[in-house]
GROMACS .gro file of C-alpha atoms in nm:
model
  326
    1MET     CA    1  -0.778  -3.837  -4.430
    2THR     CA    2  -1.043  -3.826  -4.159
    3MET     CA    3  -1.138  -4.190  -4.213
    4LEU     CA    4  -0.772  -4.288  -4.185
    5ALA     CA    5  -0.730  -4.088  -3.866
    6ASP     CA    6  -1.045  -4.243  -3.718
    7ARG     CA    7  -0.925  -4.593  -3.808
    8THR     CA    8  -0.584  -4.522  -3.657
    9THR     CA    9  -0.751  -4.405  -3.336
   10ALA     CA   10  -0.974  -4.709  -3.324
   11GLU     CA   11  -0.679  -4.942  -3.375
   12THR     CA   12  -0.472  -4.770  -3.106
   13MET     CA   13  -0.474  -4.926  -2.763
   14TRP     CA   14  -0.499  -4.603  -2.564
   15PRO     CA   15  -0.270  -4.612  -2.258
   16THR     CA   16  -0.479  -4.597  -1.943
   17ALA     CA   17  -0.207  -4.394  -1.768
   18TYR     CA   18  -0.248  -4.102  -2.008
   19PRO     CA   19  -0.422  -3.787  -1.878
   20GLN     CA   20  -0.796  -3.741  -1.927
   21GLY     CA   21  -0.775  -3.386  -2.056
   22TYR     CA   22  -0.535  -3.115  -2.170
   23ALA     CA   23  -0.520  -2.736  -2.175
   24VAL     CA   24  -0.304  -2.614  -2.462
   25VAL     CA   25  -0.180  -2.272  -2.358
   26ASP     CA   26   0.007  -1.980  -2.508
   27VAL     CA   27   0.081  -1.647  -2.341
   28GLU     CA   28   0.235  -1.334  -2.485
   29THR     CA   29   0.434  -1.124  -2.240
   30THR     CA   30   0.608  -0.791  -2.192
   31GLY     CA   31   0.941  -0.975  -2.184
   32LEU     CA   32   1.128  -1.275  -2.047
   33ALA     CA   33   1.231  -1.165  -1.697
   34ARG     CA   34   1.065  -1.262  -1.369
   35ASP     CA   35   0.907  -0.914  -1.331
   36ASP     CA   36   0.754  -0.920  -1.680
   37ARG     CA   37   0.379  -0.956  -1.725
   38ILE     CA   38   0.127  -1.145  -1.938
   39ILE     CA   39  -0.049  -0.930  -2.198
   40SER     CA   40  -0.258  -1.197  -2.371
   41ALA     CA   41  -0.350  -1.558  -2.306
   42ALA     CA   42  -0.522  -1.835  -2.499
   43VAL     CA   43  -0.637  -2.183  -2.402
   44TYR     CA   44  -0.755  -2.469  -2.620
   45ARG     CA   45  -0.921  -2.738  -2.410
   46LEU     CA   46  -0.873  -3.090  -2.545
   47ASP     CA   47  -1.020  -3.423  -2.440
   48ALA     CA   48  -0.817  -3.732  -2.351
   49GLN     CA   49  -0.743  -3.809  -2.716
   50GLY     CA   50  -0.655  -3.457  -2.818
   51ASN     CA   51  -0.983  -3.350  -2.973
   52VAL     CA   52  -1.071  -2.981  -2.934
   53GLU     CA   53  -1.355  -2.910  -2.692
   54ASP     CA   54  -1.345  -2.529  -2.694
   55HIS     CA   55  -1.108  -2.233  -2.694
   56TRP     CA   56  -1.072  -1.902  -2.509
   57TYR     CA   57  -0.867  -1.586  -2.554
   58THR     CA   58  -0.819  -1.262  -2.365
   59LEU     CA   59  -0.604  -0.952  -2.363
   60VAL     CA   60  -0.455  -0.851  -2.027
   61ASN     CA   61  -0.359  -0.503  -1.914
   62PRO     CA   62  -0.006  -0.533  -1.768
   63LEU     CA   63  -0.014  -0.183  -1.613
   64ARG     CA   64   0.319  -0.114  -1.779
   65ASP     CA   65   0.493  -0.076  -2.114
   66PRO     CA   66   0.394  -0.372  -2.337
   67GLY     CA   67   0.752  -0.446  -2.434
   68PRO     CA   68   0.842  -0.582  -2.779
   69VAL     CA   69   0.543  -0.457  -2.981
   70TRP     CA   70   0.730  -0.549  -3.299
   71ILE     CA   71   0.701  -0.915  -3.192
   72HIS     CA   72   0.351  -0.953  -3.046
   73GLY     CA   73   0.182  -0.649  -3.205
   74LEU     CA   74   0.002  -0.538  -2.888
   75THR     CA   75   0.033  -0.165  -2.813
   76SER     CA   76  -0.046   0.028  -2.496
   77ASP     CA   77  -0.358   0.168  -2.662
   78MET     CA   78  -0.482  -0.181  -2.739
   79LEU     CA   79  -0.426  -0.296  -2.381
   80GLN     CA   80  -0.539   0.004  -2.178
   81ASP     CA   81  -0.905  -0.109  -2.158
   82ALA     CA   82  -0.822  -0.480  -2.123
   83PRO     CA   83  -0.895  -0.653  -1.790
   84LEU     CA   84  -0.625  -0.692  -1.528
   85PHE     CA   85  -0.496  -1.043  -1.467
   86LYS     CA   86  -0.673  -1.062  -1.132
   87ASP     CA   87  -1.001  -0.995  -1.318
   88ILE     CA   88  -0.958  -1.293  -1.553
   89ALA     CA   89  -0.781  -1.523  -1.304
   90ASP     CA   90  -1.095  -1.721  -1.215
   91GLU     CA   91  -1.200  -1.779  -1.576
   92PHE     CA   92  -0.844  -1.872  -1.672
   93ALA     CA   93  -0.836  -2.115  -1.380
   94ASP     CA   94  -1.161  -2.277  -1.496
   95ARG     CA   95  -0.995  -2.346  -1.831
   96LEU     CA   96  -0.691  -2.506  -1.667
   97ALA     CA   97  -0.858  -2.701  -1.387
   98ASP     CA   98  -0.807  -3.080  -1.382
   99ARG     CA   99  -0.604  -3.074  -1.703
  100VAL     CA  100  -0.241  -3.110  -1.801
  101LEU     CA  101  -0.100  -2.778  -1.920
  102VAL     CA  102   0.051  -2.821  -2.268
  103ALA     CA  103   0.278  -2.555  -2.416
  104HIS     CA  104   0.580  -2.513  -2.641
  105ASN     CA  105   0.870  -2.460  -2.397
  106ALA     CA  106   0.614  -2.517  -2.123
  107ILE     CA  107   0.835  -2.408  -1.835
  108PHE     CA  108   0.822  -2.049  -1.962
  109ASP     CA  109   0.442  -2.035  -1.995
  110TRP     CA  110   0.395  -2.209  -1.662
  111GLN     CA  111   0.626  -1.977  -1.471
  112MET     CA  112   0.466  -1.668  -1.622
  113ILE     CA  113   0.121  -1.798  -1.530
  114ALA     CA  114   0.228  -1.905  -1.181
  115ARG     CA  115   0.380  -1.564  -1.107
  116GLU     CA  116   0.065  -1.385  -1.221
  117TYR     CA  117  -0.141  -1.600  -0.986
  118ALA     CA  118   0.107  -1.533  -0.705
  119ARG     CA  119   0.065  -1.158  -0.759
  120ALA     CA  120  -0.312  -1.207  -0.749
  121GLU     CA  121  -0.268  -1.399  -0.420
  122ALA     CA  122  -0.409  -1.713  -0.578
  123THR     CA  123  -0.284  -2.044  -0.714
  124ALA     CA  124  -0.323  -2.181  -1.065
  125PRO     CA  125  -0.506  -2.517  -1.059
  126VAL     CA  126  -0.232  -2.695  -1.254
  127ARG     CA  127  -0.055  -3.002  -1.125
  128GLN     CA  128   0.132  -3.122  -1.433
  129ARG     CA  129   0.268  -2.976  -1.754
  130LEU     CA  130   0.379  -3.125  -2.084
  131CYS     CA  131   0.629  -2.954  -2.312
  132THR     CA  132   0.576  -3.027  -2.681
  133ILE     CA  133   0.949  -2.980  -2.739
  134ALA     CA  134   1.016  -3.267  -2.499
  135LEU     CA  135   0.741  -3.477  -2.659
  136SER     CA  136   0.883  -3.424  -3.008
  137LYS     CA  137   1.216  -3.553  -2.876
  138GLU     CA  138   1.053  -3.857  -2.718
  139LEU     CA  139   0.897  -3.928  -3.058
  140ASN     CA  140   1.225  -3.866  -3.242
  141LEU     CA  141   1.056  -3.630  -3.485
  142PRO     CA  142   1.295  -3.518  -3.762
  143LEU     CA  143   1.273  -3.145  -3.689
  144PRO     CA  144   1.545  -2.899  -3.797
  145ASN     CA  145   1.506  -2.704  -3.471
  146HIS     CA  146   1.272  -2.663  -3.172
  147LYS     CA  147   1.063  -2.375  -3.306
  148LEU     CA  148   0.684  -2.400  -3.311
  149GLU     CA  149   0.682  -2.328  -3.684
  150SER     CA  150   0.898  -2.637  -3.746
  151LEU     CA  151   0.666  -2.859  -3.544
  152ALA     CA  152   0.366  -2.712  -3.727
  153ALA     CA  153   0.526  -2.765  -4.068
  154HIS     CA  154   0.603  -3.128  -3.982
  155PHE     CA  155   0.232  -3.198  -3.930
  156GLY     CA  156   0.111  -2.971  -4.211
  157VAL     CA  157  -0.043  -2.713  -3.978
  158VAL     CA  158  -0.066  -2.364  -4.129
  159GLN     CA  159   0.040  -2.082  -3.898
  160GLN     CA  160  -0.155  -1.764  -3.971
  161ARG     CA  161  -0.042  -1.515  -3.705
  162ALA     CA  162   0.284  -1.603  -3.533
  163HIS     CA  163   0.318  -1.461  -3.179
  164HIS     CA  164  -0.057  -1.413  -3.150
  165ALA     CA  165  -0.159  -1.617  -2.847
  166LEU     CA  166  -0.483  -1.755  -2.994
  167ASP     CA  167  -0.327  -1.863  -3.324
  168ASP     CA  168  -0.017  -2.005  -3.156
  169ALA     CA  169  -0.240  -2.207  -2.922
  170ARG     CA  170  -0.447  -2.329  -3.219
  171VAL     CA  171  -0.136  -2.432  -3.410
  172LEU     CA  172   0.001  -2.614  -3.108
  173ALA     CA  173  -0.330  -2.792  -3.042
  174GLU     CA  174  -0.342  -2.912  -3.403
  175ALA     CA  175   0.018  -3.035  -3.385
  176PHE     CA  176  -0.026  -3.189  -3.040
  177ARG     CA  177  -0.312  -3.421  -3.142
  178PRO     CA  178  -0.108  -3.627  -3.394
  179SER     CA  179   0.187  -3.621  -3.154
  180LEU     CA  180  -0.035  -3.761  -2.879
  181HIS     CA  181  -0.170  -4.032  -3.110
  182ALA     CA  182   0.181  -4.128  -3.220
  183ALA     CA  183   0.284  -4.156  -2.855
  184ALA     CA  184  -0.020  -4.371  -2.775
  185ARG     CA  185   0.039  -4.593  -3.078
  186ASP     CA  186   0.401  -4.658  -2.979
  187ASN     CA  187   0.329  -4.666  -2.605
  188VAL     CA  188   0.563  -4.373  -2.543
  189ARG     CA  189   0.580  -4.233  -2.193
  190LEU     CA  190   0.453  -3.876  -2.192
  191PRO     CA  191   0.715  -3.633  -2.051
  192LEU     CA  192   0.493  -3.501  -1.772
  193LEU     CA  193   0.648  -3.271  -1.512
  194GLU     CA  194   0.514  -3.147  -1.182
  195CYS     CA  195   0.394  -2.787  -1.159
  196ARG     CA  196   0.475  -2.621  -0.830
  197PRO     CA  197   0.320  -2.284  -0.745
  198LEU     CA  198   0.572  -2.000  -0.748
  199THR     CA  199   0.604  -1.739  -0.478
  200GLU     CA  200   0.902  -1.549  -0.622
  201TRP     CA  201   0.803  -1.239  -0.816
  202SER     CA  202   0.867  -0.868  -0.825
  203ASP     CA  203   0.602  -0.603  -0.762
  204ALA     CA  204   0.848  -0.319  -0.817
  205PRO     CA  205   0.728  -0.085  -1.089
  206ALA     CA  206   0.915  -0.135  -1.414
  207ALA     CA  207   1.109   0.156  -1.557
  208PRO     CA  208   0.965   0.292  -1.883
  209ARG     CA  209   1.105   0.103  -2.180
  210VAL     CA  210   0.930   0.268  -2.473
  211GLY     CA  211   1.089   0.150  -2.796
  212TYR     CA  212   1.331  -0.079  -2.614
  213GLN     CA  213   1.281  -0.404  -2.428
  214ALA     CA  214   1.573  -0.481  -2.201
  215SER     CA  215   1.487  -0.848  -2.171
  216TYR     CA  216   1.545  -0.892  -2.543
  217GLY     CA  217   1.865  -0.690  -2.576
  218ALA     CA  218   2.193  -0.877  -2.600
  219SER     CA  219   2.366  -0.595  -2.414
  220SER     CA  220   2.138  -0.634  -2.111
  221SER     CA  221   2.253  -0.982  -2.017
  222TRP     CA  222   2.554  -0.869  -1.810
  223ARG     CA  223   2.533  -0.924  -1.438
  224PRO     CA  224   2.789  -0.974  -1.162
  225SER     CA  225   2.930  -1.325  -1.152
  226ARG     CA  226   2.817  -1.536  -0.859
  227LYS     CA  227   3.071  -1.717  -0.644
  228ARG     CA  228   3.006  -2.091  -0.656
  229PRO     CA  229   3.192  -2.385  -0.499
  230PRO     CA  230   3.424  -2.570  -0.740
  231CYS     CA  231   3.274  -2.862  -0.928
  232PRO     CA  232   3.393  -3.186  -0.762
  233TYR     CA  233   3.398  -3.383  -1.088
  234PRO     CA  234   3.658  -3.380  -1.367
  235ASN     CA  235   3.558  -3.242  -1.705
  236PRO     CA  236   3.471  -3.541  -1.930
  237GLY     CA  237   3.496  -3.328  -2.245
  238ARG     CA  238   3.245  -3.194  -2.493
  239TRP     CA  239   2.882  -3.291  -2.508
  240ALA     CA  240   2.774  -3.482  -2.820
  241ASP     CA  241   2.427  -3.458  -2.973
  242GLY     CA  242   2.211  -3.756  -2.884
  243THR     CA  243   2.400  -3.832  -2.563
  244PRO     CA  244   2.325  -3.727  -2.204
  245LEU     CA  245   2.514  -3.461  -2.018
  246LYS     CA  246   2.774  -3.596  -1.776
  247GLN     CA  247   2.867  -3.464  -1.435
  248GLY     CA  248   3.170  -3.239  -1.458
  249MET     CA  249   3.088  -3.095  -1.798
  250ARG     CA  250   3.159  -2.722  -1.832
  251ILE     CA  251   2.842  -2.530  -1.923
  252ALA     CA  252   2.841  -2.168  -2.036
  253PHE     CA  253   2.535  -1.946  -2.083
  254SER     CA  254   2.492  -1.653  -2.320
  255GLY     CA  255   2.206  -1.405  -2.358
  256ASP     CA  256   1.866  -1.398  -2.190
  257THR     CA  257   1.680  -1.700  -2.062
  258SER     CA  258   1.310  -1.743  -1.988
  259VAL     CA  259   1.393  -1.903  -1.654
  260ASP     CA  260   1.584  -1.668  -1.427
  261ARG     CA  261   1.953  -1.721  -1.507
  262GLU     CA  262   2.061  -1.791  -1.150
  263LEU     CA  263   1.786  -2.048  -1.105
  264LEU     CA  264   1.894  -2.221  -1.427
  265GLU     CA  265   2.257  -2.218  -1.315
  266ASP     CA  266   2.156  -2.353  -0.973
  267ARG     CA  267   1.987  -2.647  -1.141
  268ALA     CA  268   2.300  -2.715  -1.343
  269VAL     CA  269   2.522  -2.705  -1.034
  270GLU     CA  270   2.283  -2.931  -0.843
  271ALA     CA  271   2.308  -3.182  -1.129
  272GLY     CA  272   2.687  -3.190  -1.093
  273LEU     CA  273   2.777  -2.963  -1.384
  274HIS     CA  274   3.041  -2.689  -1.385
  275VAL     CA  275   2.894  -2.347  -1.465
  276ALA     CA  276   3.161  -2.148  -1.649
  277THR     CA  277   3.156  -1.768  -1.663
  278SER     CA  278   3.357  -1.763  -1.985
  279LEU     CA  279   3.394  -1.985  -2.291
  280SER     CA  280   3.714  -2.167  -2.385
  281ARG     CA  281   3.822  -2.473  -2.579
  282LEU     CA  282   3.744  -2.676  -2.265
  283THR     CA  283   3.377  -2.571  -2.259
  284SER     CA  284   3.150  -2.872  -2.304
  285LEU     CA  285   2.836  -2.687  -2.411
  286LEU     CA  286   2.703  -2.336  -2.472
  287VAL     CA  287   2.339  -2.265  -2.386
  288THR     CA  288   2.183  -1.972  -2.572
  289ASN     CA  289   1.845  -1.879  -2.715
  290ASP     CA  290   2.013  -1.664  -2.979
  291PRO     CA  291   2.294  -1.863  -3.144
  292ASP     CA  292   2.326  -1.608  -3.426
  293SER     CA  293   2.407  -1.319  -3.194
  294SER     CA  294   2.752  -1.164  -3.191
  295THR     CA  295   2.828  -1.199  -2.821
  296SER     CA  296   3.183  -1.301  -2.734
  297LYS     CA  297   3.066  -1.643  -2.618
  298THR     CA  298   2.873  -1.727  -2.935
  299VAL     CA  299   3.158  -1.603  -3.153
  300LYS     CA  300   3.410  -1.815  -2.959
  301ALA     CA  301   3.175  -2.117  -2.968
  302LYS     CA  302   3.167  -2.099  -3.348
  303SER     CA  303   3.544  -2.063  -3.374
  304PHE     CA  304   3.610  -2.349  -3.129
  305GLY     CA  305   3.334  -2.575  -3.263
  306THR     CA  306   3.169  -2.584  -2.920
  307PRO     CA  307   2.826  -2.754  -2.924
  308VAL     CA  308   2.531  -2.513  -2.882
  309VAL     CA  309   2.175  -2.582  -2.763
  310ASP     CA  310   1.887  -2.358  -2.664
  311GLU     CA  311   1.738  -2.326  -2.317
  312ALA     CA  312   1.450  -2.565  -2.382
  313ALA     CA  313   1.684  -2.840  -2.503
  314PHE     CA  314   1.917  -2.783  -2.208
  315THR     CA  315   1.625  -2.806  -1.964
  316GLN     CA  316   1.541  -3.146  -2.106
  317LEU     CA  317   1.903  -3.261  -2.085
  318LEU     CA  318   1.906  -3.165  -1.717
  319ARG     CA  319   1.641  -3.429  -1.652
  320ASP     CA  320   1.893  -3.711  -1.701
  321VAL     CA  321   2.255  -3.617  -1.628
  322ALA     CA  322   2.486  -3.920  -1.630
  323PRO     CA  323   2.707  -3.979  -1.324
  324ALA     CA  324   3.076  -3.893  -1.350
  325GLY     CA  325   3.286  -4.178  -1.485
  326ASP     CA  326   3.007  -4.345  -1.686
   0.00000   0.00000   0.00000
């Protein structure tokens, strides 16, 4: 297997435009909202061809309730003696410097990292990010969904401790290397996106949430509707898998999102989409990270046959919205 991999690498004409190094990152957090905090972080540094150079892991004291312990397994007792983010910011930065940040649903990891650096009155030395969900789509990998475990299974990578930052980063690094080689072999453009430092964050102390994490609760997603100007384009109908979004399509959101909901809706409106506050037979697409929930929108989407995608897939679709009338 190694000899075959080495021969494949040798026979590959490596694109000169590809980055010279990568930092595969995973962070575990107290939740998904903009005021949530990082509680552990891991980085696998890779060279230009995806080979592992070293790895690093740390716990981080969030100075608050750790959130969904049943998911990440990190309790307050385990985190109380951990360093604060500001204490590990320099070492974390050294691991990221001059590399492309690689993560699964990279916009979430990047925004969490950027907000932590903003709180520490510093800037993460990251200029570009690469989402492995987007890369798997560029490669047309036959995955049943966009979960990390599906990507790992496709490449035969064994996941040992799901939602543990170090193991998730290891799994992603092992799955990223063959993805990178496949992209180089077929001369696929890497889906690199610019990373802009964030300045929006909340320093307000979080209310105690022992035994309950509001960011993960379906009942916590209600908020007042925001008045928006009417969409200037007619509704072209439902979105179909494998096709781009079109201006005028009616988009509904359900449940929590890793990107602040209003920011995500703003991006949709800027792209020429109609953000709907309710779901009907005219809805073109429902965006939700929990399609099996029993919210009114997901129930209606199933009964109407409305297409459903998760936030990561929708973010990628926003990159290339077709003009109205095409």
